[in-house]
CSV table of C-alpha atoms in Angstrom, one decimal:
chain,number,residue,atom,x,y,z
A,10,UNK,CA,-180.9,18.6,30.7
A,11,UNK,CA,-182.4,15.6,29.1
A,12,UNK,CA,-180.1,12.1,30.2
A,13,UNK,CA,-182.2,9.1,28.4
A,14,UNK,CA,-184.5,8.8,25.5
A,15,UNK,CA,-187.6,9.5,25.4
A,16,UNK,CA,-190.6,7.3,25.5
A,17,UNK,CA,-192.9,7.0,22.8
A,18,UNK,CA,-195.6,8.5,24.8
A,19,UNK,CA,-193.7,11.3,25.6
A,20,UNK,CA,-192.2,11.2,21.9
A,21,UNK,CA,-195.9,11.8,20.8
A,22,UNK,CA,-196.1,14.3,23.1
A,23,UNK,CA,-193.4,16.1,21.8
A,24,UNK,CA,-194.9,15.8,18.0
A,25,UNK,CA,-198.3,16.8,19.0
A,26,UNK,CA,-197.1,19.8,21.2
A,27,UNK,CA,-194.2,21.0,18.4
A,28,UNK,CA,-195.5,20.2,15.5
A,29,UNK,CA,-197.5,23.4,14.0
A,30,UNK,CA,-194.8,26.1,15.8
A,31,UNK,CA,-191.8,23.9,13.8
A,32,UNK,CA,-193.7,23.9,10.8
A,33,UNK,CA,-194.6,27.6,10.9
A,34,UNK,CA,-190.8,28.1,11.9
A,35,UNK,CA,-189.6,25.9,8.7
A,36,UNK,CA,-192.7,27.7,6.1
A,37,UNK,CA,-191.2,31.1,7.4
A,38,UNK,CA,-187.6,30.1,5.7
A,39,UNK,CA,-189.1,27.8,2.8
A,40,UNK,CA,-192.4,29.4,1.2
A,41,UNK,CA,-193.8,26.2,1.1
A,42,UNK,CA,-196.4,24.5,3.2
A,43,UNK,CA,-195.6,20.7,2.0
A,44,UNK,CA,-191.7,21.3,2.0
A,45,UNK,CA,-192.1,23.0,5.4
A,46,UNK,CA,-194.2,20.1,6.9
A,47,UNK,CA,-191.7,17.6,5.1
A,48,UNK,CA,-189.0,19.1,6.9
A,49,UNK,CA,-190.0,19.0,10.6
A,50,UNK,CA,-191.2,15.3,9.6
A,51,UNK,CA,-187.6,14.2,9.0
A,52,UNK,CA,-186.7,16.1,11.9
A,53,UNK,CA,-188.9,14.0,14.2
A,54,UNK,CA,-187.7,11.1,12.3
A,55,UNK,CA,-184.4,12.0,12.6
A,56,UNK,CA,-184.5,12.7,16.2
A,57,UNK,CA,-186.7,9.7,17.0
A,58,UNK,CA,-183.6,7.7,15.5
A,59,UNK,CA,-181.1,9.2,16.9
A,60,UNK,CA,-182.4,10.6,20.7
A,61,UNK,CA,-179.9,8.0,22.2
A,62,UNK,CA,-177.1,9.9,21.0
A,63,UNK,CA,-178.5,13.1,22.0
A,64,UNK,CA,-178.0,15.4,24.8
A,65,UNK,CA,-179.9,18.2,25.2
A,66,UNK,CA,-178.2,21.0,27.0
A,67,UNK,CA,-181.3,23.1,27.4
A,68,UNK,CA,-185.0,23.2,26.5
A,69,UNK,CA,-186.3,20.6,23.7
A,70,UNK,CA,-188.0,23.6,22.2
A,71,UNK,CA,-184.7,25.5,21.6
A,72,UNK,CA,-182.9,22.4,20.2
A,73,UNK,CA,-185.7,21.2,17.6
A,74,UNK,CA,-186.3,25.6,16.5
A,75,UNK,CA,-182.5,25.3,15.7
A,76,UNK,CA,-182.4,22.6,14.0
A,77,UNK,CA,-185.6,23.1,12.4
A,78,UNK,CA,-184.1,26.2,10.8
A,79,UNK,CA,-181.0,24.7,9.9
A,80,UNK,CA,-182.9,22.0,7.8
A,81,UNK,CA,-184.8,25.0,6.2
A,82,UNK,CA,-181.9,26.8,5.4
A,83,UNK,CA,-179.8,23.6,3.4
A,84,UNK,CA,-183.2,22.8,1.5
A,85,UNK,CA,-183.1,26.3,0.5
A,86,UNK,CA,-179.6,25.8,0.0
A,87,UNK,CA,-180.0,22.6,-2.4
A,88,UNK,CA,-182.6,23.9,-4.0
A,89,UNK,CA,-180.5,27.0,-5.0
A,90,UNK,CA,-177.9,24.4,-6.2
A,91,UNK,CA,-180.3,22.2,-8.1
A,92,UNK,CA,-181.6,25.5,-9.9
A,93,UNK,CA,-178.1,25.6,-11.4
A,94,UNK,CA,-177.9,22.2,-12.4
A,95,UNK,CA,-180.9,23.0,-14.5
A,96,UNK,CA,-179.8,26.6,-15.6
A,97,UNK,CA,-176.6,24.7,-16.5
A,98,UNK,CA,-178.4,22.1,-18.5
A,99,UNK,CA,-180.9,24.1,-20.1
A,100,UNK,CA,-177.6,26.1,-21.2
A,101,UNK,CA,-176.8,23.1,-23.1
A,102,UNK,CA,-180.2,22.1,-24.4
A,103,UNK,CA,-181.1,21.6,-27.6
A,104,UNK,CA,-183.5,24.1,-28.2
A,105,UNK,CA,-181.0,27.1,-27.5
A,106,UNK,CA,-181.7,28.7,-30.8
A,107,UNK,CA,-177.9,30.4,-30.3
A,108,UNK,CA,-176.7,27.1,-30.6
A,109,UNK,CA,-175.2,25.4,-33.7
A,110,UNK,CA,-177.2,21.9,-33.8
A,111,UNK,CA,-173.9,20.6,-35.0
A,112,UNK,CA,-171.7,21.6,-32.2
A,113,UNK,CA,-174.7,20.6,-29.5
A,114,UNK,CA,-174.1,17.1,-30.6
A,115,UNK,CA,-170.5,17.1,-30.9
A,116,UNK,CA,-170.1,19.1,-27.2
A,117,UNK,CA,-172.7,16.0,-26.4
A,118,UNK,CA,-170.7,13.4,-27.7
A,119,UNK,CA,-167.5,14.8,-26.2
A,120,UNK,CA,-169.4,15.3,-22.3
A,121,UNK,CA,-170.7,11.7,-22.7
A,122,UNK,CA,-167.5,10.0,-24.0
A,123,UNK,CA,-165.7,12.2,-21.0
A,124,UNK,CA,-168.1,10.7,-18.3
A,125,UNK,CA,-167.9,7.0,-19.8
A,126,UNK,CA,-164.3,7.8,-19.5
A,127,UNK,CA,-163.9,8.3,-15.5
A,128,UNK,CA,-163.5,5.9,-13.3
A,129,UNK,CA,-166.6,3.5,-12.5
A,130,UNK,CA,-166.7,4.8,-8.6
A,131,UNK,CA,-166.3,8.9,-9.4
A,132,UNK,CA,-169.2,8.1,-12.4
A,133,UNK,CA,-171.2,7.0,-10.3
A,134,UNK,CA,-171.0,9.9,-7.6
A,135,UNK,CA,-171.0,12.2,-10.3
A,136,UNK,CA,-174.1,11.4,-11.9
A,137,UNK,CA,-175.8,10.5,-9.2
A,138,UNK,CA,-175.0,14.3,-8.1
A,139,UNK,CA,-175.6,15.9,-10.8
A,140,UNK,CA,-178.4,14.1,-13.1
A,141,UNK,CA,-180.0,12.3,-9.9
A,142,UNK,CA,-179.8,15.7,-7.6
A,143,UNK,CA,-178.9,13.3,-4.6
A,144,UNK,CA,-177.1,15.0,-1.9
A,145,UNK,CA,-173.4,14.0,-0.9
A,146,UNK,CA,-174.8,12.8,2.7
A,147,UNK,CA,-177.3,10.2,0.7
A,148,UNK,CA,-175.2,9.5,-1.8
A,149,UNK,CA,-172.3,8.7,1.0
A,150,UNK,CA,-174.7,6.6,2.5
A,151,UNK,CA,-175.9,4.8,-0.3
A,152,UNK,CA,-172.6,3.5,-1.5
A,153,UNK,CA,-171.1,3.6,2.1
A,154,UNK,CA,-168.3,5.8,1.1
A,155,UNK,CA,-167.6,8.7,3.6
A,156,UNK,CA,-168.8,12.7,2.6
A,157,UNK,CA,-165.4,13.5,2.2
A,158,UNK,CA,-165.0,10.7,-0.9
A,159,UNK,CA,-168.0,12.0,-2.4
A,160,UNK,CA,-167.1,15.7,-2.2
A,161,UNK,CA,-163.1,14.3,-3.9
A,162,UNK,CA,-165.0,12.4,-7.0
A,163,UNK,CA,-167.0,15.0,-7.7
A,164,UNK,CA,-164.9,17.7,-8.0
A,165,UNK,CA,-162.1,15.4,-9.6
A,166,UNK,CA,-165.3,14.8,-11.7
A,167,UNK,CA,-165.6,18.5,-12.3
A,168,UNK,CA,-161.7,18.8,-13.4
A,169,UNK,CA,-162.5,16.0,-15.8
A,170,UNK,CA,-165.0,17.2,-17.7
A,171,UNK,CA,-163.5,20.4,-17.9
A,172,UNK,CA,-160.5,19.2,-19.5
A,173,UNK,CA,-161.1,15.7,-21.1
A,174,UNK,CA,-164.2,17.0,-22.9
A,175,UNK,CA,-162.9,20.1,-23.8
A,176,UNK,CA,-166.2,21.9,-22.3
A,177,UNK,CA,-166.0,25.6,-24.0
A,178,UNK,CA,-164.9,27.9,-21.0
A,179,UNK,CA,-168.4,29.5,-20.4
A,180,UNK,CA,-169.5,25.9,-19.1
A,181,UNK,CA,-166.3,25.2,-17.7
A,182,UNK,CA,-166.7,28.2,-15.4
A,183,UNK,CA,-170.7,27.3,-14.8
A,184,UNK,CA,-169.4,23.7,-13.5
A,185,UNK,CA,-166.8,25.6,-11.4
A,186,UNK,CA,-169.4,27.6,-9.4
A,187,UNK,CA,-172.0,24.3,-9.4
A,188,UNK,CA,-168.7,23.4,-8.0
A,189,UNK,CA,-168.3,26.0,-5.5
A,190,UNK,CA,-172.1,26.4,-4.6
A,191,UNK,CA,-172.3,22.3,-3.8
A,192,UNK,CA,-169.0,22.7,-1.9
A,193,UNK,CA,-170.5,25.5,0.0
A,194,UNK,CA,-173.9,25.0,0.5
A,195,UNK,CA,-174.5,21.5,1.1
């Protein structure tokens, strides 16, 4: 059991010894070499920053493998949420041949107006999530609020948009699905 933080030399040895196997583990989940390397790099950075608060109850290898696998699975979940966002925005795209241009324009105006009518903090949180594809933790950190507050604002924004923008039923269903996937995956 590791009681004290690693020295820089010990940390460098851990990095050199475990980077490649951890990157292979991440790759087996995410199927992208660059993303896998990024995930492992982020793990080591976070581990270095927080090692004084972590008490390893077993070998570092077990802890690192579990952490990298969880980060990889979280990446996949976030990617699925982003894909759902893109599908939603593509469905509302002006290029959709099944939607009348006047209807689209009116919808965008209602949507824009509804977003503008949100309280400032809710609007900021919603746009950081929906438009900037930021994670809840990133939003919480940037705005110095809790993750639960971020979740509350996102949920309230979707409810507000559904009620105030008079969004068609199919878009409302998509918004609810997006909220559900964000809530369960992030």
